[in-house]
Coordinates of C-alpha atoms in Angstrom, one line a residue:
M1 CA 8.6 68.6 -23.5
D2 CA 8.0 65.0 -23.6
G3 CA 6.9 63.3 -20.3
L4 CA 9.9 61.1 -20.3
D5 CA 12.3 64.1 -20.7
V6 CA 10.6 65.8 -17.8
F7 CA 11.2 62.8 -15.5
S8 CA 14.8 62.7 -16.8
A9 CA 15.3 66.4 -16.0
M10 CA 13.9 65.9 -12.5
G11 CA 16.3 62.9 -11.9
I12 CA 13.6 60.3 -11.6
A13 CA 13.9 58.8 -15.0
G14 CA 13.4 55.3 -13.6
F15 CA 10.1 56.1 -11.9
G16 CA 7.2 53.9 -12.9
K17 CA 9.3 51.4 -14.8
K18 CA 9.2 47.7 -14.0
T19 CA 12.2 46.2 -12.3
K20 CA 14.3 44.3 -14.7
Q21 CA 14.3 40.6 -13.8
R22 CA 17.3 38.3 -14.2
Q23 CA 16.8 36.2 -17.3
L24 CA 17.6 32.5 -16.9
D25 CA 19.8 30.9 -19.5
P26 CA 17.6 28.6 -21.7
K27 CA 20.6 26.2 -22.1
R28 CA 21.3 25.9 -18.4
F29 CA 20.3 22.3 -18.4
E30 CA 22.6 21.3 -21.2
K31 CA 25.6 20.8 -18.9
N32 CA 23.8 18.2 -16.9
K33 CA 22.6 16.3 -20.0
R34 CA 23.5 12.6 -20.0
D35 CA 25.4 11.0 -22.8
E36 CA 22.9 8.2 -23.0
I37 CA 24.2 4.8 -24.0
L38 CA 21.5 2.3 -24.8
L39 CA 22.4 -1.3 -23.8
P40 CA 21.1 -4.3 -25.6
A41 CA 18.1 -6.0 -24.1
V42 CA 19.0 -8.4 -21.3
K43 CA 16.2 -10.9 -22.0
P44 CA 16.6 -12.8 -25.2
N45 CA 12.9 -13.2 -25.7
S46 CA 12.3 -9.5 -25.8
P47 CA 8.8 -8.5 -27.1
E48 CA 8.2 -7.2 -30.6
P49 CA 8.1 -3.5 -31.2
D50 CA 4.4 -3.6 -32.0
A51 CA 3.7 -5.5 -28.7
L52 CA 5.2 -2.7 -26.7
G53 CA 3.1 -0.1 -28.4
P54 CA 3.8 3.5 -29.3
P55 CA 5.1 4.6 -25.9
S56 CA 8.0 2.1 -26.0
R57 CA 9.5 3.5 -29.2
P58 CA 12.7 4.9 -27.5
S59 CA 13.5 1.3 -26.2
G60 CA 14.6 0.0 -29.6
S61 CA 18.3 -0.5 -29.5
S62 CA 18.7 -0.2 -33.3
Q63 CA 17.1 3.3 -33.4
A64 CA 19.7 6.0 -33.0
P65 CA 17.1 8.8 -32.3
S66 CA 16.2 7.2 -29.0
E67 CA 19.4 8.6 -27.5
E68 CA 17.8 12.1 -27.4
P69 CA 14.1 11.3 -27.1
E70 CA 13.1 14.7 -25.8
F71 CA 14.0 16.5 -29.0
D72 CA 12.6 13.8 -31.4
S73 CA 15.4 14.1 -34.0
D74 CA 13.5 11.8 -36.4
D75 CA 10.6 14.2 -36.6
V76 CA 12.7 17.3 -37.6
G77 CA 11.1 17.2 -41.1
P78 CA 7.7 18.6 -40.1
T79 CA 7.6 22.4 -39.8
P80 CA 5.9 22.6 -36.3
A81 CA 9.0 21.2 -34.6
P82 CA 11.1 24.4 -34.4
P83 CA 8.4 26.5 -33.0
Q84 CA 7.8 23.9 -30.4
L85 CA 11.4 24.0 -29.3
D86 CA 11.2 27.7 -29.0
G87 CA 8.1 27.4 -26.9
I88 CA 9.9 25.0 -24.6
A89 CA 12.8 27.4 -24.3
Q90 CA 10.5 30.2 -23.5
A91 CA 8.7 28.1 -21.0
D92 CA 12.0 27.3 -19.2
Q93 CA 12.4 31.0 -18.5
N94 CA 9.1 31.2 -16.8
E95 CA 9.4 27.7 -15.2
P96 CA 5.8 26.6 -15.2
E97 CA 4.7 23.3 -13.8
F98 CA 4.2 20.3 -16.0
D99 CA 0.8 20.3 -17.6
I100 CA -0.6 16.9 -18.3
T101 CA -3.0 18.3 -20.9
E102 CA -0.1 18.9 -23.4
D103 CA 0.8 16.4 -26.0
E104 CA 2.7 13.7 -24.2
S105 CA 4.2 12.2 -27.4
D106 CA 6.8 14.9 -27.6
F107 CA 8.2 14.3 -24.1
P108 CA 10.6 11.5 -23.0
Q109 CA 9.2 8.3 -21.8
F110 CA 11.4 8.3 -18.6
P111 CA 12.9 11.3 -16.8
V112 CA 16.5 10.2 -17.4
T113 CA 17.8 12.7 -19.9
H114 CA 19.6 14.8 -17.4
E115 CA 21.3 14.0 -14.1
L116 CA 22.6 15.6 -11.0
T117 CA 25.2 13.9 -8.7
L118 CA 25.3 14.4 -5.0
K119 CA 28.7 13.4 -3.6
D120 CA 29.3 13.2 0.1
H121 CA 29.1 9.6 1.3
T122 CA 32.3 7.5 1.2
K123 CA 30.7 4.0 1.0
V124 CA 27.7 2.3 -0.6
V125 CA 24.4 4.2 -0.2
S126 CA 22.3 1.4 1.5
A127 CA 19.2 3.5 2.3
L128 CA 17.5 6.3 0.4
T129 CA 14.1 8.1 0.6
L130 CA 12.5 11.4 -0.2
D131 CA 9.9 13.3 1.8
P132 CA 6.3 13.4 0.5
S133 CA 6.8 16.9 -1.0
G134 CA 10.0 15.9 -2.9
A135 CA 12.0 18.8 -1.4
R136 CA 14.4 16.8 0.7
V137 CA 16.5 13.7 0.2
L138 CA 17.5 11.5 3.1
S139 CA 20.3 9.0 2.7
G140 CA 22.1 6.4 4.8
S141 CA 25.3 4.5 4.0
H142 CA 27.7 1.9 5.2
D143 CA 29.9 4.7 6.4
Y144 CA 27.5 4.9 9.4
D145 CA 26.2 8.4 8.4
C146 CA 22.8 9.7 7.6
K147 CA 22.7 12.9 5.5
M148 CA 19.9 15.3 4.7
W149 CA 19.8 17.2 1.4
D150 CA 17.5 20.1 0.5
F151 CA 17.0 20.9 -3.1
G152 CA 15.8 24.4 -2.4
G153 CA 18.7 25.2 0.0
M154 CA 21.6 23.7 -1.9
D155 CA 24.0 25.6 -4.1
W156 CA 26.2 24.5 -7.0
R157 CA 28.4 22.5 -4.5
C158 CA 25.5 20.1 -3.7
K159 CA 26.4 19.4 -0.1
P160 CA 24.0 18.1 2.6
F161 CA 22.8 20.5 5.3
K162 CA 23.0 17.9 8.1
T163 CA 25.1 14.8 8.8
W164 CA 25.1 12.6 11.9
E165 CA 25.7 9.0 13.1
P166 CA 22.4 7.6 14.4
A167 CA 23.8 4.3 15.7
G168 CA 27.6 4.6 16.0
T169 CA 29.4 2.0 14.0
Y170 CA 26.4 0.2 12.6
Y171 CA 25.2 0.2 9.0
I172 CA 22.1 2.0 8.0
H173 CA 19.6 -0.5 6.6
D174 CA 16.4 1.5 5.9
L175 CA 15.0 5.0 6.1
K176 CA 11.3 6.0 5.8
Y177 CA 9.4 9.3 6.0
S178 CA 5.9 9.3 7.5
N179 CA 3.0 10.1 5.1
D180 CA 2.7 13.6 6.5
G181 CA 6.5 14.2 6.3
H182 CA 6.9 15.5 9.8
Q183 CA 9.1 12.6 11.0
F184 CA 11.1 9.7 9.7
L185 CA 12.5 6.4 11.0
V186 CA 16.1 5.2 10.9
I187 CA 16.7 1.5 10.9
S188 CA 20.3 0.5 11.6
G189 CA 22.1 -2.7 12.5
T190 CA 21.0 -2.4 16.1
T191 CA 17.9 -3.7 17.8
Q192 CA 16.3 -0.3 18.3
A193 CA 14.5 1.9 15.8
K194 CA 15.0 5.7 16.2
L195 CA 12.5 8.4 15.4
Y196 CA 13.6 11.9 14.1
D197 CA 11.7 15.0 13.2
R198 CA 11.8 16.7 9.8
D199 CA 15.0 18.6 10.7
G200 CA 16.9 15.5 11.9
E201 CA 16.4 16.1 15.6
E202 CA 16.0 12.8 17.6
L203 CA 12.6 12.3 19.1
G204 CA 13.0 9.0 20.7
I205 CA 14.4 5.5 20.7
Y206 CA 12.2 2.4 20.9
V207 CA 12.9 -0.3 23.5
K208 CA 14.8 -3.4 22.8
G209 CA 13.6 -6.8 24.0
D210 CA 15.1 -9.4 26.4
P211 CA 17.3 -11.8 24.5
Y212 CA 17.0 -14.5 27.2
I213 CA 13.3 -15.0 26.6
R214 CA 12.5 -17.8 24.2
D215 CA 9.0 -16.8 23.3
M216 CA 9.2 -13.7 21.1
K217 CA 5.7 -12.6 21.9
N218 CA 6.7 -12.0 25.5
T219 CA 9.4 -9.5 24.7
S220 CA 8.8 -5.7 24.6
G221 CA 11.0 -5.2 21.5
H222 CA 13.3 -6.7 19.0
V223 CA 16.2 -8.9 20.2
A224 CA 18.2 -9.1 17.0
E225 CA 19.3 -6.8 14.1
L226 CA 16.7 -4.7 12.4
T227 CA 16.2 -5.0 8.6
S228 CA 13.5 -2.7 7.4
C229 CA 10.4 -0.7 8.3
A230 CA 7.2 0.7 6.8
W231 CA 4.7 3.4 7.8
H232 CA 1.0 2.8 7.9
P233 CA -0.5 4.4 4.7
K234 CA -3.5 5.8 6.6
D235 CA -2.4 6.3 10.2
P236 CA 0.8 8.4 10.7
Q237 CA 1.0 7.2 14.3
T238 CA 1.6 3.5 13.4
F239 CA 4.5 1.7 11.7
I240 CA 6.1 -1.7 11.5
T241 CA 9.6 -3.1 11.8
S242 CA 11.1 -6.4 10.8
S243 CA 14.1 -8.1 12.3
M244 CA 16.3 -11.1 12.2
D245 CA 14.6 -12.4 15.4
S246 CA 11.9 -13.8 13.2
T247 CA 9.3 -11.2 14.1
I248 CA 7.4 -8.2 12.6
R249 CA 6.4 -5.7 15.3
I250 CA 3.7 -3.1 15.1
W251 CA 4.5 0.1 17.0
E252 CA 2.7 3.2 18.0
V253 CA 4.7 6.4 17.7
E254 CA 3.9 7.6 21.2
N255 CA 4.5 4.3 23.0
R256 CA 8.2 3.6 22.9
R257 CA 8.3 1.2 25.8
K258 CA 6.4 -1.7 24.2
Q259 CA 5.1 -2.7 20.7
K260 CA 1.4 -2.8 20.0
S261 CA 1.4 -6.2 18.4
V262 CA 3.9 -9.0 17.5
I263 CA 3.8 -11.2 14.4
V264 CA 6.0 -14.2 14.9
V265 CA 7.1 -15.7 11.6
K266 CA 7.5 -19.5 11.7
S267 CA 9.6 -21.4 9.3
K268 CA 9.2 -24.9 8.1
E269 CA 12.9 -25.5 8.7
R270 CA 14.2 -27.0 11.9
G271 CA 14.1 -24.5 14.7
A272 CA 10.9 -22.8 13.4
R273 CA 12.7 -19.5 13.1
T274 CA 13.9 -17.4 10.2
K275 CA 15.1 -13.9 9.4
V276 CA 12.5 -11.4 8.1
T277 CA 14.4 -9.3 5.5
S278 CA 11.7 -7.0 4.3
C279 CA 8.2 -5.8 5.3
S280 CA 5.5 -3.6 3.8
Y281 CA 1.9 -2.3 4.1
S282 CA -0.6 -2.6 1.3
P283 CA -2.0 0.8 0.0
D284 CA -5.2 0.5 2.1
G285 CA -3.3 -0.7 5.2
G286 CA -5.3 -3.9 5.4
I287 CA -2.4 -6.4 4.6
I288 CA 1.1 -6.7 6.0
G289 CA 3.6 -8.5 3.8
G290 CA 6.9 -10.0 4.8
A291 CA 9.8 -11.7 3.0
C292 CA 12.0 -14.2 4.8
F293 CA 15.5 -15.6 4.6
D294 CA 14.2 -19.1 3.9
G295 CA 12.7 -17.8 0.6
A296 CA 9.1 -17.7 1.8
I297 CA 6.6 -14.7 1.4
H298 CA 3.8 -14.3 4.0
M299 CA 0.7 -12.0 4.1
W300 CA -1.3 -11.2 7.2
Q301 CA -4.6 -9.4 7.5
T302 CA -4.2 -6.5 9.9
K303 CA -7.6 -7.3 11.5
S304 CA -6.5 -10.8 12.4
N305 CA -4.8 -12.1 15.5
F306 CA -1.5 -12.7 13.5
V307 CA -1.4 -16.4 14.7
R308 CA -0.9 -17.7 11.2
P309 CA -0.5 -15.8 7.9
S310 CA -3.5 -15.5 5.5
M311 CA -1.4 -16.3 2.5
T312 CA 2.0 -18.0 2.2
I313 CA 4.3 -19.0 -0.7
E314 CA 7.2 -21.3 0.3
G315 CA 10.2 -21.1 -1.9
A316 CA 9.2 -17.8 -3.6
H317 CA 12.9 -17.0 -3.9
T318 CA 16.0 -19.1 -3.4
K319 CA 16.6 -20.3 0.1
G320 CA 19.4 -18.6 1.9
T321 CA 19.2 -15.3 -0.1
E322 CA 18.0 -12.0 1.3
T323 CA 14.9 -10.5 -0.5
G324 CA 15.7 -6.8 -0.6
S325 CA 12.2 -5.4 -1.1
L326 CA 8.6 -6.2 -1.1
V327 CA 6.3 -3.6 -2.7
F328 CA 2.5 -3.5 -3.3
S329 CA 1.2 -2.0 -6.5
V330 CA -1.1 1.1 -6.5
D331 CA -4.3 -1.0 -6.8
G332 CA -3.1 -3.4 -4.1
R333 CA -3.6 -6.5 -6.2
T334 CA 0.0 -7.3 -7.2
V335 CA 3.2 -7.6 -5.2
L336 CA 6.7 -7.0 -6.5
T337 CA 9.7 -8.7 -4.9
R338 CA 13.4 -8.2 -5.5
G339 CA 15.3 -11.3 -4.5
G340 CA 18.9 -11.9 -3.7
D341 CA 18.8 -14.7 -6.3
D342 CA 19.2 -12.1 -9.1
T343 CA 15.5 -12.1 -10.0
V344 CA 12.5 -9.8 -9.9
K345 CA 9.1 -11.5 -9.5
L346 CA 5.6 -10.2 -9.8
W347 CA 2.8 -11.9 -7.8
D348 CA -1.0 -11.7 -7.9
L349 CA -2.7 -11.8 -4.5
R350 CA -5.8 -13.3 -6.1
A351 CA -3.8 -16.3 -7.3
F352 CA -1.0 -16.4 -4.8
K353 CA 0.6 -19.7 -5.9
K354 CA 3.1 -18.9 -8.6
P355 CA 4.5 -15.6 -10.0
L356 CA 2.9 -13.8 -12.9
A357 CA 6.2 -12.9 -14.4
T358 CA 9.9 -13.3 -13.6
H359 CA 12.9 -11.4 -14.9
E360 CA 16.3 -12.9 -14.3
D361 CA 20.0 -12.1 -14.8
L362 CA 19.9 -9.0 -12.5
R363 CA 23.0 -9.3 -10.5
T364 CA 22.6 -8.6 -6.8
L365 CA 25.7 -7.4 -4.9
Y366 CA 24.0 -5.8 -1.9
P367 CA 21.1 -7.3 0.2
T368 CA 19.2 -3.9 0.3
T369 CA 18.9 -3.8 -3.5
N370 CA 15.2 -2.9 -4.2
A371 CA 12.7 -2.7 -7.0
I372 CA 9.9 -0.2 -7.4
F373 CA 6.8 0.6 -9.5
S374 CA 6.6 3.7 -11.6
P375 CA 4.1 6.4 -10.5
D376 CA 1.8 5.4 -13.4
D377 CA 2.0 1.7 -12.3
K378 CA 3.1 0.7 -15.8
F379 CA 6.8 0.0 -15.4
V380 CA 9.2 -1.5 -12.9
V381 CA 12.6 0.0 -12.1
T382 CA 15.5 -1.9 -10.4
G383 CA 19.3 -1.9 -10.4
A384 CA 21.6 -4.6 -11.7
G385 CA 25.1 -4.9 -10.4
A386 CA 28.4 -4.6 -12.3
T387 CA 29.6 -7.8 -13.8
S388 CA 33.3 -7.0 -13.0
K389 CA 35.2 -5.0 -10.4
G390 CA 35.1 -1.4 -11.3
G391 CA 32.6 -2.0 -14.1
K392 CA 29.4 -0.1 -14.9
G393 CA 26.1 -0.9 -13.4
R394 CA 22.7 -0.8 -15.0
L395 CA 19.3 0.8 -14.1
M396 CA 16.7 -1.5 -15.7
F397 CA 13.3 -0.3 -16.8
L398 CA 10.9 -3.2 -17.2
K399 CA 7.4 -3.4 -18.4
K400 CA 5.0 -4.4 -15.7
D401 CA 3.1 -6.8 -17.9
G402 CA 5.6 -9.6 -18.3
L403 CA 8.6 -7.8 -16.8
E404 CA 10.2 -7.4 -20.2
A405 CA 13.2 -5.1 -20.6
V406 CA 12.2 -1.7 -22.0
K407 CA 15.3 0.3 -21.3
A408 CA 18.7 -0.3 -19.7
L409 CA 20.5 2.8 -18.4
E410 CA 24.2 2.7 -17.7
V411 CA 25.4 4.3 -14.5
D412 CA 28.9 4.7 -13.0
T413 CA 28.7 1.7 -10.7
T414 CA 26.2 -0.7 -9.1
P415 CA 22.9 0.9 -8.2
V416 CA 21.5 -0.2 -4.9
K417 CA 18.5 1.9 -3.9
V418 CA 16.1 3.4 -6.4
V419 CA 13.2 5.9 -5.6
W420 CA 10.9 7.4 -8.2
H421 CA 9.0 10.3 -6.7
S422 CA 5.6 10.9 -8.2
K423 CA 5.2 14.6 -7.5
I424 CA 8.5 15.9 -8.9
N425 CA 8.8 13.0 -11.5
Q426 CA 12.5 12.4 -10.8
I427 CA 14.4 9.1 -10.1
V428 CA 16.9 9.1 -7.3
T429 CA 19.3 6.2 -7.0
G430 CA 22.1 5.4 -4.6
L431 CA 25.3 3.9 -6.0
A432 CA 27.9 1.6 -4.5
N433 CA 30.6 4.3 -4.7
G434 CA 28.7 6.6 -2.3
Q435 CA 27.2 8.9 -4.9
I436 CA 23.5 9.7 -5.2
C437 CA 22.4 10.2 -8.8
V438 CA 19.3 12.3 -9.5
L439 CA 17.8 11.7 -12.9
Y440 CA 15.3 14.2 -14.3
S441 CA 13.9 15.7 -17.5
P442 CA 13.6 19.5 -18.0
Q443 CA 10.3 19.0 -19.8
T444 CA 8.5 16.5 -17.5
S445 CA 10.1 17.0 -14.1
I446 CA 9.1 19.6 -11.6
N447 CA 11.4 21.4 -9.1
G448 CA 13.8 19.0 -7.3
A449 CA 17.1 19.0 -9.1
K450 CA 15.9 21.8 -11.4
L451 CA 15.9 24.3 -8.5
L452 CA 19.7 24.4 -8.4
L453 CA 19.9 25.5 -12.0
N454 CA 17.0 27.9 -11.8
K455 CA 19.0 29.9 -9.3
G456 CA 21.5 30.7 -12.0
P457 CA 25.3 31.0 -11.5
P458 CA 26.6 32.5 -8.2
R459 CA 26.9 36.3 -8.4
K460 CA 30.4 37.7 -8.0
A461 CA 31.1 39.8 -5.0
T462 CA 31.4 43.6 -5.7
I463 CA 32.8 46.5 -3.8
E464 CA 29.3 47.4 -2.7
D465 CA 28.9 44.1 -1.0
M466 CA 31.9 44.9 1.2
S467 CA 31.1 48.6 1.7
D468 CA 30.5 48.2 5.4
A469 CA 33.9 46.5 5.9
V470 CA 35.6 49.1 3.8
S471 CA 34.0 52.2 5.3
A472 CA 34.1 51.1 8.9
P473 CA 36.9 48.7 9.4
T474 CA 37.2 47.0 12.8
I475 CA 40.3 48.0 14.7
I476 CA 41.3 45.8 17.6
T477 CA 43.9 47.2 20.0
P478 CA 45.9 44.3 21.5
H479 CA 45.5 43.9 25.2
A480 CA 43.2 47.0 25.4
L481 CA 40.3 45.1 27.0
P482 CA 40.3 41.6 28.4
M483 CA 37.6 40.5 25.9
F484 CA 39.9 41.5 23.0
R485 CA 43.1 39.9 24.2
D486 CA 44.4 37.3 21.8
G487 CA 45.2 34.1 23.5
E488 CA 43.9 35.2 26.8
I489 CA 40.9 33.7 28.7
A490 CA 38.0 36.1 28.9
R491 CA 34.9 35.6 31.1
G492 CA 35.1 32.8 33.6
S493 CA 38.9 32.9 33.8
K494 CA 39.1 32.9 37.7
R495 CA 37.5 29.5 38.0
K496 CA 39.6 28.1 35.2
R497 CA 42.8 29.5 36.8
E498 CA 41.9 27.8 40.1
K499 CA 41.2 24.6 38.3
D500 CA 44.5 24.8 36.4
R501 CA 46.2 25.6 39.7
M502 CA 45.1 22.3 41.1
D503 CA 46.4 20.4 38.1
P504 CA 50.1 19.5 38.8
R505 CA 51.0 19.4 35.1
K506 CA 49.5 22.8 34.1
S507 CA 50.8 24.5 37.3
R508 CA 54.2 22.7 37.0
R509 CA 54.3 22.0 40.7
P510 CA 57.5 20.3 41.9
E511 CA 57.4 16.9 43.3
L512 CA 56.7 16.6 47.0
P513 CA 59.1 14.9 49.4
V514 CA 58.6 11.3 50.0
T515 CA 56.8 10.6 53.3
G516 CA 55.8 7.0 52.8
P517 CA 57.6 3.7 52.6
G518 CA 60.4 5.3 50.6
K519 CA 61.3 7.9 53.1
G520 CA 65.0 8.2 53.8
G521 CA 66.0 6.6 50.5
R522 CA 64.7 3.2 51.4
V523 CA 62.5 3.0 48.3
G524 CA 62.6 -0.8 48.3
A525 CA 60.9 -1.1 51.7
S526 CA 57.6 -2.8 51.6
A527 CA 54.4 -1.5 53.0
T528 CA 54.1 -4.3 55.5
Q529 CA 57.6 -3.6 56.8
H530 CA 56.7 0.1 57.2
V531 CA 53.6 -0.8 59.3
V532 CA 55.5 -3.2 61.5
Q533 CA 58.2 -0.7 62.2
N534 CA 55.6 1.9 63.3
L535 CA 54.0 -0.5 65.6
V536 CA 57.1 -1.5 67.6
R537 CA 58.6 2.0 67.6
D538 CA 59.5 3.4 71.0
T539 CA 57.4 6.4 71.8
T540 CA 58.4 7.1 75.4
R541 CA 59.8 10.4 74.6
D542 CA 56.5 11.5 73.0
E543 CA 54.4 10.6 76.1
D544 CA 53.5 12.9 79.0
T545 CA 55.1 11.7 82.2
H546 CA 53.6 14.2 84.6
S547 CA 50.7 12.0 85.5
Q548 CA 53.1 9.0 85.8
Y549 CA 55.4 11.0 88.1
Y550 CA 52.4 12.0 90.2
C551 CA 51.5 8.3 90.6
I552 CA 55.1 7.5 91.6
V553 CA 55.3 10.3 94.1
R554 CA 52.0 9.4 95.8
G555 CA 52.8 5.7 95.7
L556 CA 49.7 4.9 93.8
C557 CA 49.0 2.4 91.1
P558 CA 47.3 3.6 88.0
F559 CA 43.9 2.3 89.1
E560 CA 44.2 4.2 92.4
L561 CA 45.0 7.4 90.5
C562 CA 41.8 6.9 88.5
C563 CA 39.7 6.3 91.5
E564 CA 41.0 9.2 93.6
Q565 CA 41.8 11.9 91.0
S566 CA 39.2 10.8 88.3
V567 CA 41.9 10.9 85.6
L568 CA 40.4 10.2 82.2
I569 CA 42.0 7.6 80.0
D570 CA 43.5 9.1 76.8
V571 CA 41.6 7.5 73.9
S572 CA 44.2 8.7 71.4
R573 CA 46.8 6.5 73.2
R574 CA 44.7 3.4 72.6
C575 CA 43.1 3.4 76.0
R576 CA 46.0 2.0 77.9
F577 CA 47.5 2.7 81.4
V578 CA 51.2 3.4 81.4
A579 CA 53.5 2.7 84.3
A580 CA 56.9 4.2 83.5
K581 CA 60.3 3.9 85.1
R582 CA 62.4 6.8 84.2
W583 CA 65.6 5.1 85.1
R584 CA 64.9 2.3 82.7
R585 CA 63.2 4.4 80.1
K586 CA 60.8 1.6 79.4
A587 CA 57.0 1.9 78.9
L588 CA 54.5 -0.8 79.6
R589 CA 51.6 -0.6 77.3
C590 CA 48.4 -2.5 77.9
S591 CA 44.6 -2.3 77.7
I592 CA 42.4 -1.5 80.7
I593 CA 42.4 -5.1 81.9
Q594 CA 46.0 -5.8 81.1
G595 CA 46.9 -2.5 82.8
L596 CA 45.2 -3.5 86.0
A597 CA 47.0 -6.8 86.1
V598 CA 50.4 -5.3 85.3
A599 CA 49.9 -2.7 88.0
C600 CA 49.1 -5.3 90.6
A601 CA 52.0 -7.4 89.7
T602 CA 54.3 -4.4 89.9
R603 CA 52.9 -3.6 93.3
R604 CA 53.7 -7.0 94.7
N605 CA 57.1 -7.5 93.2
H606 CA 58.5 -4.0 93.8
A607 CA 56.9 -3.1 97.2
S608 CA 60.2 -2.3 98.7
R609 CA 61.3 0.0 95.9
F610 CA 58.0 1.9 96.1
R611 CA 58.5 2.4 99.9
E612 CA 62.0 3.8 99.3
R613 CA 60.8 6.1 96.6
R614 CA 58.0 7.3 98.9
V615 CA 60.5 8.3 101.5
M616 CA 62.7 10.0 99.0
A617 CA 59.7 11.9 97.4
S618 CA 58.1 12.9 100.7
A619 CA 60.5 15.7 101.0
V620 CA 59.7 17.0 97.6
A621 CA 55.9 16.8 97.7
T622 CA 55.1 18.0 101.3
S623 CA 52.2 20.0 100.1
L624 CA 50.3 17.1 98.7
S625 CA 47.0 15.8 100.1
P626 CA 46.8 13.3 103.0
P627 CA 48.0 9.7 102.5
P628 CA 45.9 7.9 100.0
L629 CA 43.4 5.1 100.7
P630 CA 44.8 1.6 100.7
C631 CA 44.9 0.2 97.2
L632 CA 42.2 -2.3 96.4
F633 CA 44.8 -4.5 94.8
A634 CA 47.2 -4.6 97.8
C635 CA 45.8 -7.9 98.8

């Protein structure tokens, strides 16, 4: 018997076989393929095709094959083309990383053949960044939210895994990951920068300065709205922030109470202050650059005392416009600025007098519109706003040498922020309608947006997936146990019931009777009238007359009674002696001194009546002590 038949007879036919792996669809990227529309060159003096060289072949607007550069439809004639497509399809199944040793002429010039849209923001995406590994996207918007997206954890719905408001109702202006990717900064419209860890948990808030101090060097933090930030390229514990208070401040991550250094930017305008709209570090960390609202660009050496800039260009951009970005090239010799005057300019630090190249007619609708270098440092990418309301925006690819238009990519609306990540070779741009567009190429891009399609379609739920629920359904008997009662309060109900009992609304307690000024139906009586009535009220019936009667029987004045019997004065009756006459039902209230004077006056004026009362009461109180001592006030 054959060996396979033996295993089949024993019921272990699958023993020793390799587990069948799920095959990915080779055409899974086709649904995200862009219907590319090439726009005419913006600049009239566009370079000749031979000047651009062989890599710029897809930029020709008159060549139809440039719409699908990754397939090279104009090279279908040669026989090696079909096997190469099959090899690409086979490579998609195994998903290898991009090998730079392959022939690059068969791949698209820019990774823009396919796109993935992330929709969750409701307003313009004003800040955008990726972590150093390219696995996560961090976005900020004018809807006051920051959102974190993870390519590896997203499904086909493309939703963020974390959303929060870092600064309440303030716009998000800038977001930057540190070089190690462990933390990131959030720059909003407030005066304080916030630090978060990789998962979006807040680590600290940096101090704000005193707005009443005139000298900005003497404040511990910014006193006006923040505009941008930048991490030190070598030191992950240092970063800089720029603000509208005319300063760039250098911070240490651990010291949140005061900045490390202050760069006060002085303007030639009256008042000597200006707004710093953008800041950046050079690749080696030796130069700090800043662009200002008055159109000037300044450069400072990090080893200097920052008293005055090392290099300055006045009027680099139009005065009164906000320069959205200032970026250093990889070699650190050139600087790229994106101005609010609809221009992109390239500057050489070795001849920092006039720009090397300028590209105009790039409409700027948002102050945070930026421009970036490509990872190979050969191209410049920036966004151009829509020319009409509801119109299409453009993503412009410019050649670094001369800033000549190479490609214009049409997008749904105005692109604001653009990021080209070097590791995954994908371009992420934030649009004015709140969408984030991820552009990639299946041939040249690695991971990133491709991870979503590599997972394949979601698997349908089967009966085996719900076997536990089917075999052992959960039966809950109503009111069997307190923890299973629907609508009842479980643990901690006693304290909650006592608290609800004290609440007059929840306990439905009836209204208490009126005891204040409205007592007896006199609701209109004032509080002053109530107090006056209580002061003059007759309280003779409420007073104890036994001691007064004892005084009358003995013929003593109140002071004699205190001296002989050591009667204590009742403090609760306002420390007053009372001499009462029962037949008149009138009480004399007075203080200690007033009581003595009244008693003496009563003794003189009514001596005869006291004698008559003594005789009348002698028969009643025969068992009393001997006659008292003469009163001290008899005289």
